[in-house]
Coordinates of C-alpha atoms in Angstrom, one line a residue:
M776 CA -77.7 -5.4 90.8
S777 CA -80.9 -3.5 91.9
T778 CA -81.9 -3.7 95.6
N779 CA -85.2 -5.2 94.7
A780 CA -83.2 -8.0 92.8
M781 CA -81.2 -8.5 95.9
R782 CA -84.0 -8.9 98.0
N783 CA -85.8 -11.5 95.8
R784 CA -82.8 -13.5 95.4
A785 CA -81.9 -13.0 98.9
G786 CA -85.3 -14.4 99.7
H787 CA -84.4 -17.3 96.9
E788 CA -81.5 -18.5 98.9
A789 CA -83.0 -18.4 102.5
F790 CA -85.7 -21.0 101.3
S791 CA -83.0 -22.9 99.1
G792 CA -81.8 -24.6 102.1
A793 CA -79.0 -22.5 102.7
A794 CA -81.2 -20.3 105.0
R795 CA -78.6 -17.9 107.9
A796 CA -80.1 -17.6 111.2
T797 CA -79.0 -14.1 111.2
V798 CA -79.5 -10.7 109.0
L799 CA -76.5 -10.6 106.3
S800 CA -75.1 -7.5 105.0
G801 CA -76.3 -6.0 101.9
R802 CA -72.7 -7.0 100.4
L803 CA -73.0 -10.4 101.5
L804 CA -76.4 -10.9 99.9
G805 CA -75.3 -9.8 96.6
V806 CA -72.8 -12.1 96.6
L807 CA -74.6 -14.9 97.7
A808 CA -77.5 -13.9 95.4
C809 CA -74.9 -14.0 92.6
I810 CA -73.8 -17.4 93.4
L811 CA -77.1 -18.9 93.8
L812 CA -78.1 -17.8 90.4
F813 CA -74.3 -19.2 88.8
S814 CA -75.5 -22.2 90.2
I815 CA -78.7 -22.0 88.5
A816 CA -77.1 -20.9 85.2
G817 CA -74.4 -23.9 85.6
A818 CA -77.2 -26.8 85.9
S819 CA -76.3 -28.0 82.1
L820 CA -76.9 -31.9 83.6
A821 CA -78.7 -34.1 81.3
R822 CA -75.8 -35.3 78.8
D823 CA -72.7 -33.6 80.2
D824 CA -71.9 -33.7 83.6
E825 CA -68.0 -32.0 82.9
Q826 CA -70.4 -28.9 82.3
V827 CA -71.6 -28.6 85.9
T828 CA -69.1 -26.2 87.2
P829 CA -68.6 -22.5 88.7
E830 CA -66.9 -21.5 85.1
R831 CA -69.8 -22.5 83.1
A832 CA -72.1 -21.3 85.4
R833 CA -70.7 -18.0 85.1
A834 CA -70.1 -17.9 81.4
N835 CA -73.9 -19.4 81.3
F836 CA -75.6 -16.1 83.3
A837 CA -73.4 -14.1 82.1
R838 CA -74.5 -14.0 78.6
P839 CA -75.6 -10.5 76.9
V840 CA -79.8 -10.3 76.9
V841 CA -80.8 -9.9 73.5
L842 CA -84.5 -9.1 73.0
G843 CA -86.3 -10.3 69.8
A844 CA -89.7 -8.4 68.6
E845 CA -91.9 -11.3 70.0
D846 CA -89.9 -10.9 73.4
V847 CA -93.1 -8.9 75.0
R848 CA -95.5 -9.2 77.9
A849 CA -98.0 -11.6 77.0
F850 CA -99.7 -10.6 80.7
P851 CA -99.6 -7.5 82.8
D852 CA -98.0 -8.3 86.1
A853 CA -100.7 -9.5 88.7
P854 CA -102.1 -6.9 91.2
A855 CA -100.7 -6.0 94.2
G856 CA -101.3 -8.0 97.0
F857 CA -101.9 -11.2 94.6
R858 CA -99.6 -13.4 96.7
E859 CA -100.6 -11.9 100.0
A860 CA -103.1 -14.1 102.4
R861 CA -105.9 -12.2 102.7
S862 CA -108.7 -12.3 105.4
G863 CA -112.5 -13.0 104.8
I864 CA -111.6 -15.5 102.3
A865 CA -111.4 -20.2 102.6
Q866 CA -108.1 -20.7 102.8
G867 CA -106.2 -23.7 101.6
R868 CA -103.7 -26.1 103.8
V869 CA -100.1 -27.6 102.9
E870 CA -99.7 -30.5 104.7
A871 CA -96.7 -32.8 104.5
F872 CA -96.9 -35.9 102.2
F873 CA -94.1 -39.1 102.3
Y874 CA -93.6 -41.7 99.9
D875 CA -91.3 -44.5 99.4
S876 CA -89.4 -44.0 96.6
G877 CA -87.5 -47.0 94.4
V878 CA -85.1 -44.4 92.7
T879 CA -83.5 -43.2 95.9
G880 CA -84.2 -46.5 98.2
T881 CA -85.7 -43.7 100.8
R882 CA -88.7 -42.5 102.3
R883 CA -89.0 -39.2 100.3
R884 CA -91.1 -35.7 101.7
A885 CA -92.9 -33.4 99.4
N886 CA -95.7 -30.6 100.4
V887 CA -99.3 -31.0 99.2
Y888 CA -101.4 -27.9 98.7
L889 CA -104.8 -28.9 99.0
P890 CA -107.6 -26.1 98.4
A891 CA -110.2 -24.8 100.8
G892 CA -113.1 -27.4 101.1
Y893 CA -111.0 -30.4 100.1
S894 CA -113.0 -33.0 100.2
A895 CA -113.0 -36.7 99.4
D896 CA -116.3 -36.7 98.1
R897 CA -115.2 -35.3 94.9
K898 CA -112.2 -35.3 92.2
Y899 CA -109.7 -32.8 92.1
P900 CA -107.1 -31.8 89.1
V901 CA -103.3 -32.2 90.1
L902 CA -100.5 -29.4 89.4
Y903 CA -96.9 -30.8 89.9
L904 CA -95.0 -27.4 91.0
L905 CA -90.9 -28.3 90.8
H906 CA -88.2 -26.1 92.6
G907 CA -85.1 -24.8 91.3
I908 CA -81.3 -26.1 92.0
G909 CA -80.8 -24.5 95.5
G910 CA -84.1 -25.2 96.4
N911 CA -86.5 -28.1 97.7
Q912 CA -90.1 -28.7 98.6
D913 CA -90.5 -25.5 100.2
E914 CA -89.3 -23.1 97.9
W915 CA -92.7 -22.9 96.2
R916 CA -94.4 -22.2 99.9
G917 CA -91.9 -20.1 101.5
Y918 CA -90.4 -17.7 99.0
V919 CA -93.1 -17.7 96.0
R920 CA -96.0 -18.3 98.2
A921 CA -98.1 -20.4 95.9
H922 CA -100.5 -21.3 98.6
A923 CA -101.7 -17.6 99.1
I924 CA -101.9 -17.0 95.0
L925 CA -103.8 -20.2 94.9
D926 CA -105.9 -19.3 97.6
N927 CA -106.8 -15.6 95.9
L928 CA -107.6 -17.1 92.9
I929 CA -109.9 -19.8 93.7
A930 CA -111.6 -17.5 96.1
D931 CA -112.2 -15.1 93.4
G932 CA -113.3 -17.8 90.9
K933 CA -110.3 -17.2 88.8
A934 CA -108.7 -21.0 89.3
V935 CA -110.3 -24.3 89.5
P936 CA -109.8 -25.9 92.8
M937 CA -107.0 -27.8 92.5
I938 CA -104.2 -30.3 94.4
V939 CA -100.5 -28.8 94.3
V940 CA -97.8 -31.3 94.7
M941 CA -94.7 -29.4 95.6
P942 CA -91.8 -32.3 95.7
N943 CA -88.3 -32.6 96.2
G944 CA -86.9 -32.7 92.5
R945 CA -83.5 -33.7 94.0
A946 CA -84.2 -37.4 94.1
L947 CA -80.9 -38.2 95.6
A948 CA -80.4 -40.5 99.0
D949 CA -79.6 -37.2 100.8
D950 CA -81.9 -34.8 98.9
R951 CA -81.0 -31.7 101.5
S952 CA -80.0 -28.7 99.2
P953 CA -76.3 -28.6 99.2
P954 CA -74.3 -25.8 100.8
Q955 CA -73.0 -24.0 98.1
E956 CA -69.5 -25.6 97.4
R957 CA -71.2 -28.9 96.0
V958 CA -74.4 -27.0 94.0
F959 CA -72.0 -27.7 91.3
T960 CA -71.1 -31.4 92.1
P961 CA -72.6 -33.7 89.0
E962 CA -74.0 -35.8 91.7
N963 CA -76.2 -32.8 92.5
A964 CA -77.1 -32.0 89.3
A965 CA -77.9 -35.7 88.5
G966 CA -80.3 -35.9 90.9
F967 CA -82.3 -33.5 89.1
A968 CA -82.3 -35.9 85.8
K969 CA -83.4 -38.9 88.2
F970 CA -86.2 -37.8 89.4
E971 CA -87.9 -37.6 86.0
R972 CA -88.6 -41.8 87.2
D973 CA -88.8 -40.8 90.8
L974 CA -92.2 -38.7 89.8
L975 CA -93.5 -41.2 87.2
E976 CA -93.5 -44.1 89.0
F977 CA -93.7 -43.1 92.7
L978 CA -94.6 -39.6 93.5
M979 CA -97.9 -39.8 91.2
P980 CA -99.1 -43.2 92.4
A981 CA -98.6 -42.2 95.8
V982 CA -100.2 -39.0 95.4
E983 CA -103.4 -40.4 93.5
A984 CA -103.4 -43.8 96.3
K985 CA -104.1 -40.8 99.0
Y986 CA -106.1 -37.7 97.7
S987 CA -108.9 -37.9 95.7
A988 CA -106.8 -36.7 92.3
Y989 CA -108.1 -37.6 88.9
A990 CA -105.6 -40.0 87.7
D991 CA -105.7 -39.1 83.6
R992 CA -103.1 -36.8 81.8
E993 CA -106.2 -34.1 81.0
H994 CA -106.3 -33.5 84.9
R995 CA -102.5 -33.4 85.3
A996 CA -100.3 -30.3 85.3
I997 CA -96.8 -29.8 85.3
A998 CA -94.7 -26.6 85.9
G999 CA -91.8 -24.9 87.6
L1000 CA -89.0 -22.2 88.1
S1001 CA -85.2 -22.5 86.8
M1002 CA -84.1 -26.0 87.4
G1003 CA -87.5 -26.9 87.8
G1004 CA -88.7 -25.4 84.8
G1005 CA -86.2 -27.2 82.7
Q1006 CA -87.5 -30.2 84.5
S1007 CA -91.2 -29.4 83.3
L1008 CA -90.2 -29.2 79.8
N1009 CA -88.6 -32.2 79.9
F1010 CA -91.0 -34.5 81.8
G1011 CA -93.9 -32.8 80.2
L1012 CA -93.1 -33.0 76.8
G1013 CA -91.4 -36.0 77.0
H1014 CA -94.4 -37.8 78.6
P1015 CA -97.4 -36.6 76.9
D1016 CA -99.5 -39.4 78.0
A1017 CA -99.3 -38.2 81.5
F1018 CA -99.8 -34.6 81.2
D1019 CA -101.7 -32.2 79.5
W1020 CA -100.4 -28.8 80.8
V1021 CA -97.2 -27.6 80.8
G1022 CA -95.5 -24.3 82.3
A1023 CA -92.0 -23.4 82.3
F1024 CA -91.0 -20.4 84.5
S1025 CA -87.3 -19.0 83.6
P1026 CA -86.0 -22.8 82.4
A1027 CA -82.8 -23.7 83.3
P1028 CA -79.6 -24.9 81.0
N1029 CA -80.8 -28.2 82.0
T1030 CA -83.7 -27.9 79.4
R1031 CA -83.1 -30.8 76.4
P1032 CA -82.6 -28.9 73.1
P1033 CA -86.0 -28.4 71.4
V1034 CA -85.5 -31.0 68.6
E1035 CA -85.2 -33.7 71.6
L1036 CA -87.8 -32.0 73.6
L1037 CA -90.3 -32.5 70.4
P1038 CA -89.0 -34.9 67.8
D1039 CA -92.5 -34.8 66.4
P1040 CA -94.1 -31.1 66.7
E1041 CA -96.7 -31.7 64.2
A1042 CA -98.0 -34.5 66.6
A1043 CA -97.6 -31.8 69.5
R1044 CA -100.0 -29.4 68.0
E1045 CA -102.9 -31.1 69.2
R1046 CA -101.3 -32.9 72.0
F1047 CA -101.2 -30.2 74.7
A1048 CA -104.0 -28.1 76.2
L1049 CA -101.5 -25.7 77.5
L1050 CA -97.4 -25.1 76.4
Y1051 CA -96.8 -22.2 78.6
L1052 CA -93.3 -20.2 78.4
S1053 CA -92.0 -17.5 80.6
C1054 CA -88.8 -15.4 81.3
G1055 CA -87.9 -12.2 82.2
N1056 CA -86.4 -9.9 80.0
R1057 CA -83.6 -9.0 82.4
D1058 CA -82.9 -12.8 83.0
G1059 CA -79.4 -13.5 81.6
L1060 CA -80.7 -17.2 80.8
I1061 CA -83.4 -15.8 78.5
N1062 CA -81.4 -17.7 75.8
V1063 CA -82.7 -20.8 76.7
S1064 CA -86.5 -19.7 76.5
Q1065 CA -86.2 -18.1 73.2
G1066 CA -84.9 -20.9 71.4
V1067 CA -88.1 -23.2 73.0
H1068 CA -90.1 -20.5 71.8
A1069 CA -88.2 -20.2 68.4
Y1070 CA -88.6 -23.9 67.5
L1071 CA -92.3 -23.8 69.0
K1072 CA -93.2 -20.8 66.7
Q1073 CA -91.2 -22.3 63.5
H1074 CA -93.1 -25.7 63.7
R1075 CA -96.5 -23.7 64.8
V1076 CA -97.2 -25.5 68.0
T1077 CA -99.3 -23.2 70.1
H1078 CA -98.2 -21.6 73.1
V1079 CA -97.9 -18.8 75.2
W1080 CA -94.8 -16.8 75.7
N1081 CA -94.8 -14.4 78.5
V1082 CA -91.9 -11.9 78.5
D1083 CA -92.0 -9.9 81.7
N1084 CA -89.7 -7.3 83.3
H1085 CA -88.4 -9.0 85.8
G1086 CA -85.3 -10.8 86.1
H1087 CA -84.3 -14.3 87.3
D1088 CA -86.5 -13.9 90.8
G1089 CA -89.4 -14.7 93.1
D1090 CA -91.3 -11.7 91.0
S1091 CA -91.3 -13.3 88.1
W1092 CA -92.0 -16.9 89.3
A1093 CA -95.0 -15.7 91.5
N1094 CA -96.6 -13.7 88.6
N1095 CA -96.1 -16.5 85.9
L1096 CA -98.5 -18.6 88.7
Y1097 CA -100.7 -16.8 88.6
H1098 CA -101.4 -16.2 85.1
F1099 CA -100.4 -20.4 84.6
A1100 CA -102.7 -21.6 87.4
Q1101 CA -105.8 -19.6 85.8
R1102 CA -105.7 -21.4 82.5
I1103 CA -105.2 -25.1 83.4
F1104 CA -107.7 -27.2 84.0
R1105 CA -110.5 -25.5 82.1

């Protein structure tokens, strides 16, 4: 495991609710990073809770990476500094947003990014951005720095000003990021499947009631990393009446089989404005994305397939958010 990969994965851990107040040794960082990655890989939750085990996780992530001729970059890496706050530009803000959930029976929290100059006098499209299995509503902001990526793109005229909702995709009454020993429990994994109804029936209506947001599919996008990438495919493709733009970055094994994602691929050809799929060529979970890509290609469903040179880490997710954000709502 490279030093850079350890740093990325340790950062993911820190913003996934298992943060440590002290500086950990390099060996411990590596151990925690691998545990987290195994937990992400082990999230095959949709139909078989027995699959949520450490052993299954290790087997998933330990698969050798086998690349095909089409598993190449669609885009170069983003320019240096693309996710750093820049001086001299207008910056948006991130605020806490609370809503009542009929799924969990609790008042839940999301983070909402509002672009610079946000005004109730105009309408904005909305991107729902979902985190990984060990994360929460702070992962995209803290680890990936999504707000800085959006600020810079919007300031440069490369992205449409948009609202970005970063929810907690674990729809449980206790939705805190679990300690490592409970990541593999069926209860934790099932919370990500339950979020489908929480998103559609409670979060989205609440966002559209409070903010000056469009309320049609043409102005809604959904994307996510790892477990959130699987959710984005499951929910986005499963509800084409709700989302026109779908992105999955390193989707995890919670992703439904392609034939379930798109049982009528012919209808899907003209249904979505953008299907965006990505993974790193050093990511042991790439087989999930490869299977989706192969199915989409077989059935001539237009999509983006970007295989970068990263692992299952923040560099890949930040780069793909950079490219995805430029292509939505256009």
